[in-house]
Short mmCIF file of C-alpha atoms in Angstrom, two decimals:
data_model
loop_
_atom_site.label_atom_id
_atom_site.label_comp_id
_atom_site.label_asym_id
_atom_site.label_seq_id
_atom_site.Cartn_x
_atom_site.Cartn_y
_atom_site.Cartn_z
CA MET A 1 56.18 4.39 7.22
CA THR A 2 55.44 3.59 3.58
CA GLN A 3 53.40 0.45 2.39
CA ALA A 4 55.43 -1.54 0.86
CA PRO A 5 53.84 -3.06 -2.85
CA ALA A 6 52.05 -6.00 -3.27
CA HIS A 7 54.40 -8.38 -4.48
CA PRO A 8 53.61 -8.68 -8.68
CA LYS A 9 52.45 -11.99 -8.48
CA ALA A 10 49.52 -11.08 -5.98
CA LEU A 11 49.11 -8.39 -7.64
CA ARG A 12 49.02 -10.48 -10.69
CA ARG A 13 45.82 -12.85 -8.68
CA ARG A 14 44.27 -9.78 -7.14
CA HIS A 15 43.34 -8.21 -10.75
CA ASP A 16 42.36 -12.21 -11.91
CA ARG A 17 39.86 -12.55 -9.13
CA GLU A 18 38.69 -9.02 -9.44
CA ILE A 19 38.54 -9.41 -13.70
CA VAL A 20 36.39 -12.60 -13.15
CA SER A 21 34.62 -12.03 -10.52
CA LEU A 22 33.00 -9.38 -12.67
CA ALA A 23 33.60 -11.13 -16.21
CA VAL A 24 31.40 -14.09 -14.69
CA PRO A 25 28.19 -12.90 -14.33
CA ALA A 26 27.83 -9.84 -17.46
CA PHE A 27 28.77 -13.37 -19.17
CA GLY A 28 25.46 -14.80 -18.06
CA ALA A 29 23.08 -11.67 -18.86
CA LEU A 30 25.02 -11.15 -22.20
CA VAL A 31 24.20 -15.10 -22.97
CA ALA A 32 20.81 -13.99 -21.16
CA GLU A 33 19.50 -11.12 -23.67
CA PRO A 34 19.19 -12.91 -26.73
CA LEU A 35 17.54 -16.61 -25.27
CA PHE A 36 14.63 -13.56 -25.10
CA LEU A 37 14.98 -14.25 -29.43
CA MET A 38 14.55 -17.67 -29.21
CA VAL A 39 12.17 -18.05 -26.44
CA ASP A 40 9.97 -16.07 -29.07
CA SER A 41 10.86 -17.73 -32.33
CA ALA A 42 9.95 -21.07 -30.49
CA ILE A 43 6.67 -20.12 -29.61
CA VAL A 44 5.02 -18.01 -32.64
CA GLY A 45 7.20 -20.72 -34.89
CA HIS A 46 4.05 -22.83 -33.65
CA LEU A 47 2.13 -20.68 -35.00
CA GLY A 48 2.59 -20.94 -39.00
CA THR A 49 5.41 -19.93 -41.51
CA PRO A 50 4.35 -16.21 -42.01
CA GLN A 51 3.48 -15.10 -38.39
CA LEU A 52 7.98 -16.25 -37.67
CA ALA A 53 8.95 -14.60 -41.58
CA GLY A 54 7.40 -11.90 -39.79
CA LEU A 55 8.86 -11.95 -35.73
CA ALA A 56 12.70 -12.22 -37.70
CA ILE A 57 12.05 -9.55 -39.83
CA ALA A 58 11.52 -7.31 -37.58
CA ALA A 59 13.27 -8.30 -34.20
CA ALA A 60 15.82 -7.52 -36.92
CA LEU A 61 14.53 -4.07 -36.83
CA LEU A 62 14.39 -3.78 -33.02
CA SER A 63 17.83 -5.04 -32.37
CA THR A 64 19.19 -2.95 -34.69
CA ALA A 65 16.75 -0.09 -33.16
CA VAL A 66 18.31 -1.04 -29.37
CA SER A 67 22.62 -2.05 -30.52
CA VAL A 68 21.99 1.62 -32.13
CA PHE A 69 21.97 2.99 -28.50
CA VAL A 70 24.13 0.29 -26.56
CA PHE A 71 26.64 3.79 -26.12
CA LEU A 72 23.70 4.54 -22.76
CA ALA A 73 25.64 1.54 -21.03
CA TYR A 74 29.53 1.80 -21.79
CA ALA A 75 29.37 5.27 -21.44
CA THR A 76 27.65 5.49 -18.56
CA THR A 77 30.13 2.40 -16.81
CA ALA A 78 33.04 4.85 -17.37
CA ALA A 79 31.37 6.96 -16.13
CA VAL A 80 30.03 6.12 -13.22
CA ALA A 81 33.33 4.06 -12.92
CA ARG A 82 35.56 7.10 -12.03
CA ARG A 83 32.82 8.72 -9.98
CA VAL A 84 33.48 4.94 -7.87
CA GLY A 85 37.39 5.63 -7.46
CA ALA A 86 37.18 9.19 -6.17
CA GLY A 87 35.08 7.91 -3.94
CA ASP A 88 32.08 9.59 -4.52
CA LEU A 89 28.96 8.32 -4.35
CA GLN A 90 26.43 10.03 -4.60
CA ALA A 91 28.35 11.66 -8.05
CA ALA A 92 28.66 8.33 -9.22
CA ILE A 93 24.81 7.83 -8.87
CA ARG A 94 23.78 11.48 -10.11
CA GLN A 95 25.72 10.77 -12.79
CA GLY A 96 24.06 7.32 -13.96
CA MET A 97 20.35 9.12 -13.35
CA ASP A 98 21.12 11.63 -15.79
CA GLY A 99 22.03 8.09 -18.33
CA ILE A 100 18.66 6.27 -17.32
CA TRP A 101 16.57 9.97 -19.66
CA LEU A 102 18.65 9.80 -21.77
CA ALA A 103 17.11 6.67 -22.10
CA LEU A 104 13.75 7.48 -21.02
CA LEU A 105 13.19 10.88 -24.39
CA LEU A 106 15.82 8.36 -26.66
CA GLY A 107 13.16 5.32 -26.08
CA VAL A 108 10.26 7.53 -26.43
CA ALA A 109 11.93 8.96 -29.08
CA VAL A 110 12.10 5.38 -30.61
CA VAL A 111 8.85 4.63 -30.46
CA VAL A 112 6.71 8.09 -31.83
CA LEU A 113 8.91 7.28 -35.40
CA THR A 114 8.46 3.49 -35.31
CA ILE A 115 4.67 3.17 -34.85
CA PRO A 116 3.28 5.19 -37.94
CA THR A 117 5.92 3.81 -40.17
CA ALA A 118 6.42 0.17 -38.85
CA PRO A 119 4.28 -0.44 -42.46
CA TRP A 120 7.29 1.46 -44.38
CA LEU A 121 10.20 0.34 -42.76
CA VAL A 122 8.73 -3.79 -43.00
CA ASP A 123 8.59 -3.30 -47.01
CA ILE A 124 12.60 -1.53 -46.70
CA PHE A 125 12.92 -5.14 -45.73
CA GLY A 126 11.11 -7.32 -48.97
CA ALA A 127 8.35 -8.80 -46.16
CA SER A 128 6.31 -11.12 -48.27
CA GLY A 129 1.91 -10.24 -48.58
CA THR A 130 1.78 -12.75 -46.02
CA ALA A 131 4.47 -12.46 -43.78
CA GLY A 132 4.16 -8.36 -43.97
CA PRO A 133 1.21 -7.43 -41.82
CA TYR A 134 2.67 -10.12 -38.62
CA ALA A 135 5.99 -8.22 -39.50
CA VAL A 136 4.25 -4.46 -38.95
CA THR A 137 1.68 -5.31 -35.77
CA TYR A 138 4.87 -7.35 -33.19
CA LEU A 139 6.89 -4.18 -34.70
CA ARG A 140 4.48 -2.04 -33.35
CA VAL A 141 3.80 -3.64 -29.62
CA SER A 142 7.32 -4.43 -29.52
CA SER A 143 9.32 -0.75 -29.52
CA LEU A 144 6.32 0.30 -26.71
CA GLY A 145 9.07 -2.34 -24.97
CA ILE A 146 12.13 0.28 -26.53
CA PRO A 147 11.90 2.66 -23.42
CA ALA A 148 11.59 0.64 -20.98
CA MET A 149 14.95 -1.74 -22.94
CA LEU A 150 16.94 1.96 -23.27
CA VAL A 151 16.57 2.23 -19.60
CA VAL A 152 18.58 -1.59 -18.92
CA LEU A 153 20.88 -0.55 -20.60
CA ALA A 154 21.75 2.35 -18.97
CA ALA A 155 20.66 0.95 -15.73
CA THR A 156 23.53 -2.31 -16.46
CA GLY A 157 25.36 0.28 -16.78
CA ILE A 158 25.26 2.51 -13.42
CA LEU A 159 25.64 -1.12 -11.54
CA ARG A 160 28.67 -1.79 -13.53
CA GLY A 161 30.30 1.26 -12.63
CA LEU A 162 29.70 0.78 -9.37
CA GLN A 163 31.17 -2.93 -10.18
CA ASP A 164 28.23 -5.26 -9.43
CA THR A 165 27.91 -7.37 -12.71
CA ARG A 166 25.43 -10.38 -10.70
CA THR A 167 22.28 -8.14 -10.14
CA PRO A 168 22.35 -7.75 -13.93
CA LEU A 169 22.24 -11.50 -14.20
CA TYR A 170 19.59 -12.37 -11.63
CA VAL A 171 18.13 -9.40 -14.03
CA ALA A 172 18.33 -10.95 -16.88
CA ILE A 173 17.74 -14.90 -15.87
CA GLY A 174 14.20 -12.81 -14.22
CA GLY A 175 13.59 -11.60 -17.81
CA PHE A 176 14.23 -14.35 -19.33
CA ALA A 177 11.49 -16.44 -17.24
CA THR A 178 8.66 -13.88 -17.17
CA ASN A 179 9.04 -13.62 -20.80
CA ALA A 180 8.94 -17.70 -22.00
CA VAL A 181 5.93 -18.03 -19.06
CA LEU A 182 4.02 -15.06 -21.12
CA ASN A 183 4.63 -15.48 -24.86
CA VAL A 184 2.43 -18.59 -23.38
CA GLY A 185 0.23 -17.97 -21.69
CA LEU A 186 -0.44 -14.84 -23.96
CA VAL A 187 -0.38 -16.91 -27.50
CA TYR A 188 -1.91 -20.32 -27.39
CA GLY A 189 -3.83 -19.22 -22.98
CA ALA A 190 -5.66 -15.97 -24.64
CA GLY A 191 -5.38 -16.83 -28.24
CA LEU A 192 -3.67 -13.46 -29.54
CA GLY A 193 -1.02 -15.00 -31.48
CA ILE A 194 2.00 -12.57 -32.59
CA ALA A 195 0.76 -9.83 -30.93
CA GLY A 196 0.51 -11.85 -27.36
CA SER A 197 4.61 -12.79 -28.36
CA ALA A 198 4.94 -9.26 -28.66
CA TRP A 199 2.95 -7.96 -25.75
CA GLY A 200 4.93 -10.94 -22.66
CA THR A 201 8.23 -9.29 -24.37
CA VAL A 202 7.03 -5.33 -23.37
CA ILE A 203 5.83 -6.56 -20.28
CA ALA A 204 9.34 -8.95 -19.41
CA GLN A 205 10.66 -5.48 -20.59
CA CYS A 206 8.87 -2.87 -18.92
CA GLY A 207 9.34 -5.77 -15.50
CA MET A 208 13.17 -5.99 -15.86
CA ALA A 209 13.65 -2.00 -16.25
CA ALA A 210 11.80 -1.98 -12.61
CA ALA A 211 13.73 -4.18 -10.85
CA TYR A 212 16.83 -2.23 -12.22
CA LEU A 213 14.72 0.95 -11.13
CA VAL A 214 14.10 0.11 -7.40
CA VAL A 215 17.48 -1.00 -6.75
CA VAL A 216 18.74 2.30 -8.51
CA VAL A 217 16.42 4.30 -6.84
CA ARG A 218 16.95 3.26 -3.07
CA GLY A 219 20.84 2.96 -4.31
CA ALA A 220 20.37 6.94 -5.30
CA ARG A 221 18.26 7.92 -1.09
CA ARG A 222 21.21 5.66 0.52
CA HIS A 223 23.62 8.51 -0.58
CA GLY A 224 21.73 11.59 -0.59
CA ALA A 225 21.95 11.51 -5.42
CA SER A 226 18.63 13.49 -6.70
CA LEU A 227 16.57 11.78 -9.46
CA ARG A 228 15.71 15.25 -10.54
CA PRO A 229 16.18 15.08 -14.52
CA ASP A 230 18.41 17.99 -14.88
CA ALA A 231 18.34 20.06 -18.47
CA ALA A 232 23.15 19.72 -18.66
CA GLY A 233 23.64 16.40 -16.97
CA ILE A 234 21.59 15.07 -19.94
CA ARG A 235 23.05 16.75 -22.78
CA ALA A 236 26.53 15.33 -20.57
CA SER A 237 25.79 12.49 -21.27
CA ALA A 238 24.79 12.62 -24.35
CA GLN A 239 27.67 14.39 -25.97
CA ALA A 240 29.88 11.28 -23.88
CA GLY A 241 27.88 9.62 -25.93
CA ALA A 242 27.66 10.19 -29.33
CA PRO A 243 31.34 9.18 -30.46
CA LEU A 244 30.71 6.12 -29.18
CA LEU A 245 27.60 5.89 -31.03
CA VAL A 246 28.97 7.08 -34.47
CA ARG A 247 32.25 3.49 -32.81
CA THR A 248 28.99 0.84 -33.60
CA LEU A 249 26.66 2.68 -36.62
CA SER A 250 30.55 1.92 -37.83
CA LEU A 251 30.60 -1.40 -36.90
CA ARG A 252 27.34 -2.21 -37.80
CA ALA A 253 28.17 -1.19 -41.13
CA VAL A 254 30.77 -3.83 -41.79
CA LEU A 255 28.68 -6.07 -39.99
CA LEU A 256 26.04 -4.89 -43.02
CA ILE A 257 28.54 -5.08 -45.70
CA ALA A 258 29.70 -8.47 -45.05
CA THR A 259 26.15 -9.91 -44.93
CA ALA A 260 25.55 -8.06 -48.50
CA VAL A 261 29.01 -9.02 -49.81
CA ALA A 262 27.95 -12.82 -48.88
CA ALA A 263 24.20 -13.07 -50.44
CA ARG A 264 25.80 -11.63 -53.56
CA LEU A 265 28.25 -15.24 -53.35
CA GLY A 266 25.56 -17.60 -53.51
CA ASP A 267 22.81 -19.43 -51.12
CA ALA A 268 25.47 -21.78 -49.90
CA GLN A 269 27.62 -18.84 -49.19
CA VAL A 270 25.33 -17.69 -46.87
CA ALA A 271 23.75 -19.97 -45.31
CA ALA A 272 27.12 -20.40 -44.02
CA HIS A 273 27.77 -16.58 -43.59
CA GLN A 274 24.68 -16.81 -41.30
CA ILE A 275 25.94 -20.33 -39.21
CA ILE A 276 29.90 -18.31 -39.09
CA LEU A 277 28.01 -15.03 -37.73
CA SER A 278 26.00 -16.57 -35.37
CA LEU A 279 29.09 -18.65 -33.71
CA TRP A 280 31.26 -15.34 -33.89
CA SER A 281 28.77 -13.34 -32.00
CA LEU A 282 28.40 -16.35 -28.50
CA MET A 283 32.17 -16.11 -28.89
CA ALA A 284 31.90 -12.62 -29.14
CA PHE A 285 29.87 -12.53 -25.93
CA ALA A 286 32.59 -14.50 -24.13
CA LEU A 287 35.49 -11.50 -25.19
CA ASP A 288 32.85 -9.00 -24.26
CA ALA A 289 32.32 -9.88 -20.58
CA ILE A 290 36.19 -9.12 -19.65
CA ALA A 291 35.99 -6.02 -21.80
CA ILE A 292 32.71 -5.34 -19.64
CA ALA A 293 35.81 -5.93 -16.26
CA GLY A 294 37.56 -3.39 -18.06
CA GLN A 295 35.97 -0.57 -18.56
CA ALA A 296 34.26 -0.85 -15.05
CA ILE A 297 37.55 -1.15 -13.45
CA ILE A 298 39.34 1.18 -15.66
CA GLY A 299 37.08 3.85 -14.84
CA ARG A 300 37.33 3.08 -11.47
CA TYR A 301 41.62 3.68 -11.53
CA LEU A 302 41.47 6.78 -13.24
CA GLY A 303 38.23 8.53 -10.84
CA ALA A 304 41.27 7.27 -8.04
CA ASP A 305 43.63 8.53 -9.74
CA ASP A 306 45.82 5.18 -10.01
CA ALA A 307 47.37 6.02 -13.65
CA GLU A 308 49.97 2.81 -13.07
CA GLY A 309 47.25 0.68 -11.51
CA ALA A 310 45.39 1.94 -14.51
CA ARG A 311 47.99 0.31 -16.81
CA GLN A 312 48.92 -2.85 -14.75
CA VAL A 313 45.45 -3.66 -14.96
CA CYS A 314 45.08 -3.20 -18.86
CA ARG A 315 48.19 -4.91 -19.25
CA ARG A 316 46.63 -8.37 -17.43
CA MET A 317 43.45 -8.21 -19.51
CA VAL A 318 44.83 -8.08 -22.90
CA GLN A 319 46.73 -11.34 -21.31
CA TRP A 320 43.36 -12.05 -20.51
CA GLY A 321 42.21 -11.11 -24.37
CA VAL A 322 45.08 -13.08 -26.69
CA VAL A 323 44.90 -16.66 -23.50
CA SER A 324 40.63 -16.68 -24.20
CA GLY A 325 40.90 -16.31 -28.34
CA VAL A 326 43.38 -19.03 -28.71
CA VAL A 327 40.59 -20.71 -26.51
CA LEU A 328 37.79 -20.16 -27.99
CA GLY A 329 39.46 -20.52 -31.28
CA ALA A 330 41.44 -24.46 -29.87
CA LEU A 331 37.41 -24.77 -29.21
CA VAL A 332 35.97 -24.09 -33.04
CA ILE A 333 38.33 -26.87 -34.70
CA VAL A 334 38.74 -29.15 -31.98
CA ALA A 335 34.55 -28.78 -32.16
CA ARG A 336 33.73 -28.28 -35.75
CA PRO A 337 33.31 -32.63 -36.32
CA LEU A 338 30.24 -31.98 -33.74
CA PHE A 339 28.32 -28.42 -33.95
CA ILE A 340 28.93 -28.09 -37.66
CA PRO A 341 26.24 -30.97 -38.63
CA LEU A 342 23.90 -29.65 -36.22
CA PHE A 343 23.23 -26.69 -38.51
CA THR A 344 23.16 -27.58 -40.88
CA SER A 345 23.69 -31.19 -43.33
CA ASP A 346 23.89 -29.19 -46.47
CA THR A 347 27.14 -30.72 -48.11
CA ALA A 348 26.98 -27.46 -50.30
CA VAL A 349 27.24 -25.44 -46.72
CA GLN A 350 29.01 -27.43 -45.01
CA ASP A 351 31.85 -27.42 -47.66
CA THR A 352 31.56 -24.04 -47.97
CA LEU A 353 30.98 -23.19 -44.49
CA LEU A 354 34.53 -25.26 -43.54
CA PRO A 355 37.75 -24.09 -44.18
CA ALA A 356 35.68 -20.44 -43.29
CA LEU A 357 35.18 -20.34 -39.53
CA LEU A 358 39.10 -21.88 -39.35
CA VAL A 359 39.59 -18.27 -40.68
CA VAL A 360 37.95 -17.79 -37.76
CA ALA A 361 38.64 -20.26 -34.73
CA LEU A 362 42.91 -18.02 -35.87
CA SER A 363 41.39 -14.49 -36.19
CA GLN A 364 40.31 -15.50 -32.32
CA PRO A 365 43.58 -14.65 -30.24
CA ILE A 366 43.05 -10.98 -32.00
CA ALA A 367 39.83 -10.55 -31.22
CA GLY A 368 40.80 -10.75 -27.77
CA VAL A 369 42.83 -8.45 -27.72
CA VAL A 370 39.95 -6.50 -29.73
CA PHE A 371 38.14 -6.43 -26.90
CA VAL A 372 39.59 -5.94 -24.41
CA LEU A 373 41.20 -2.89 -25.96
CA ASP A 374 37.96 -1.38 -26.65
CA GLY A 375 37.30 -2.11 -23.42
CA VAL A 376 39.82 0.14 -21.44
CA LEU A 377 39.64 2.96 -24.05
CA MET A 378 35.87 3.17 -23.47
CA GLY A 379 36.68 3.12 -19.66
CA ALA A 380 38.60 5.44 -20.14
CA GLY A 381 36.14 7.44 -21.11
CA ASP A 382 38.37 7.81 -24.37
CA GLY A 383 35.23 7.49 -26.91
CA PRO A 384 36.36 10.25 -29.91
CA TYR A 385 39.25 8.18 -30.36
CA LEU A 386 37.44 4.97 -30.13
CA ALA A 387 35.18 5.95 -33.39
CA ARG A 388 37.74 7.59 -34.91
CA ALA A 389 39.65 4.43 -35.23
CA MET A 390 35.89 2.15 -36.27
CA LEU A 391 35.30 5.06 -39.06
CA LEU A 392 39.33 4.08 -40.58
CA THR A 393 38.89 -0.11 -40.10
CA LEU A 394 34.99 0.19 -41.81
CA ALA A 395 36.74 2.62 -45.17
CA VAL A 396 39.87 -0.37 -45.07
CA PHE A 397 36.91 -3.18 -45.19
CA ALA A 398 34.61 -1.61 -47.35
CA PRO A 399 36.99 -1.99 -50.54
CA VAL A 400 38.30 -4.85 -49.45
CA ALA A 401 34.73 -6.87 -48.57
CA LEU A 402 33.15 -5.92 -51.68
CA LEU A 403 35.94 -7.00 -54.04
CA VAL A 404 35.13 -10.70 -53.02
CA PRO A 405 32.71 -11.20 -55.69
CA VAL A 406 34.65 -10.02 -57.75
CA LEU A 407 37.81 -11.16 -57.15
CA GLY A 408 35.68 -14.23 -56.53
CA GLY A 409 37.62 -15.07 -53.47
CA GLY A 410 34.00 -17.02 -52.07
CA LEU A 411 33.17 -17.14 -48.23
CA THR A 412 36.90 -18.09 -47.31
CA ALA A 413 38.10 -15.04 -49.36
CA LEU A 414 35.52 -12.83 -47.56
CA TRP A 415 36.32 -13.89 -44.12
CA TRP A 416 40.16 -13.13 -44.02
CA ALA A 417 38.59 -9.57 -45.47
CA MET A 418 36.50 -10.13 -42.45
CA THR A 419 39.78 -10.72 -40.26
CA LEU A 420 41.86 -8.00 -41.38
CA MET A 421 39.04 -5.92 -40.74
CA MET A 422 40.04 -6.79 -36.44
CA THR A 423 44.05 -6.63 -37.34
CA VAL A 424 42.35 -2.63 -37.96
CA ARG A 425 41.17 -2.49 -35.11
CA MET A 426 43.93 -4.08 -32.68
CA LEU A 427 46.29 -2.04 -34.52
CA THR A 428 44.41 1.30 -33.77
CA LEU A 429 44.27 0.33 -30.44
CA TRP A 430 47.41 -1.36 -29.17
CA LEU A 431 48.63 1.99 -30.99
CA ARG A 432 47.15 4.32 -28.48
CA SER A 433 47.13 2.10 -25.74
CA ARG A 434 50.53 2.29 -25.75
CA SER A 435 50.50 5.95 -26.21
CA GLY A 436 48.58 6.91 -23.37
CA ARG A 437 47.17 8.87 -23.88
CA TRP A 438 43.85 7.63 -22.79
CA ILE A 439 45.09 7.87 -19.19
CA VAL A 440 42.89 10.56 -18.01
CA THR A 441 43.03 11.07 -13.75
CA GLY A 442 39.94 12.45 -12.00
CA ALA A 443 36.59 11.87 -11.39
CA ALA A 444 35.97 13.38 -14.83
CA ARG A 445 37.64 13.18 -18.10
#
């Protein structure tokens, strides 16, 4: 006797519960990550302006280095979720271990390159003679934590693939608290200055990596998965992550071009741009949490050979993205009189900020669709298409953005160019989702 199909409303409620159960803890973990830098900035800021300037330069370099390798989380999530859907937890954890070994290899390589080149990297960023030595010190010490941070990315991908976003939230909270305590103790108690802040962060990052490894190793032993490095598996992880690396680098190029153009517009414009970019990034965390849920759920459905289930949850998540974007955009418009004075009292910056901020608010529903479909295609392991789509987006955005100073459009025109960029992304992702070519079922793509 065949089982009757679930009622559409009951199916939507089931999807909604699953999305919320994964997205809410994921959002908490995403928001906790930037708090590391906020704590470091608050503590180092009391040492003096040169120290804070040095921290800002080193932190920019470190965040770039780590964000480039975010594919370790994305690719691992998709691969592990597929095997979970196929019911093979041993292979799922084994796949995740390949990602962790790859993270360690990449992390060590980055450290080996960063320590001797730290003065040169700091000079490229135009550090002053007083801030430069502090930046070099912080960069060299903090680079020692990069292998741990990359392991955290890969291990987070494993747990997301296993449909667990709560453990990453708990680890992020623990890491944040440990970092705060160590920074105060080492900077002021031990008198180590900016080096103490860097060491506190490294220790906290290593603690987070250790916590993840304990969880993963327990799971591996429970399901009989090998913990040894496997050359073929590591190569496969690298090959799966390469297209996502191209995608991430293209996106970083978009943000760098936007900041460079804003700098050409004048001090008030670039100050307003930084404020908007901070808000845009915060809203991106909320939308990215839904995308993370999409990666885990879509991968599981495809691994279970349930193509129709993958289509249904994709449609539901797009609805979530649109609604979330509308809500975020409305919040920006309604709350702008409250938060704009918190960022700046300069009337010139405020006047520049307001019209550009309205453009950002209007574009949030587009951003909601982009983030969700990005997550869906990542969960499907459709990295090569994502790389090509992002390269096309960069090719469209770059000339339009570079024309803004020439045509005299100001910051508002720049953010219309950013909206064009998001629209191109939405169209490329929507066409792919409509085609159905992303739907490849089975334990491996």
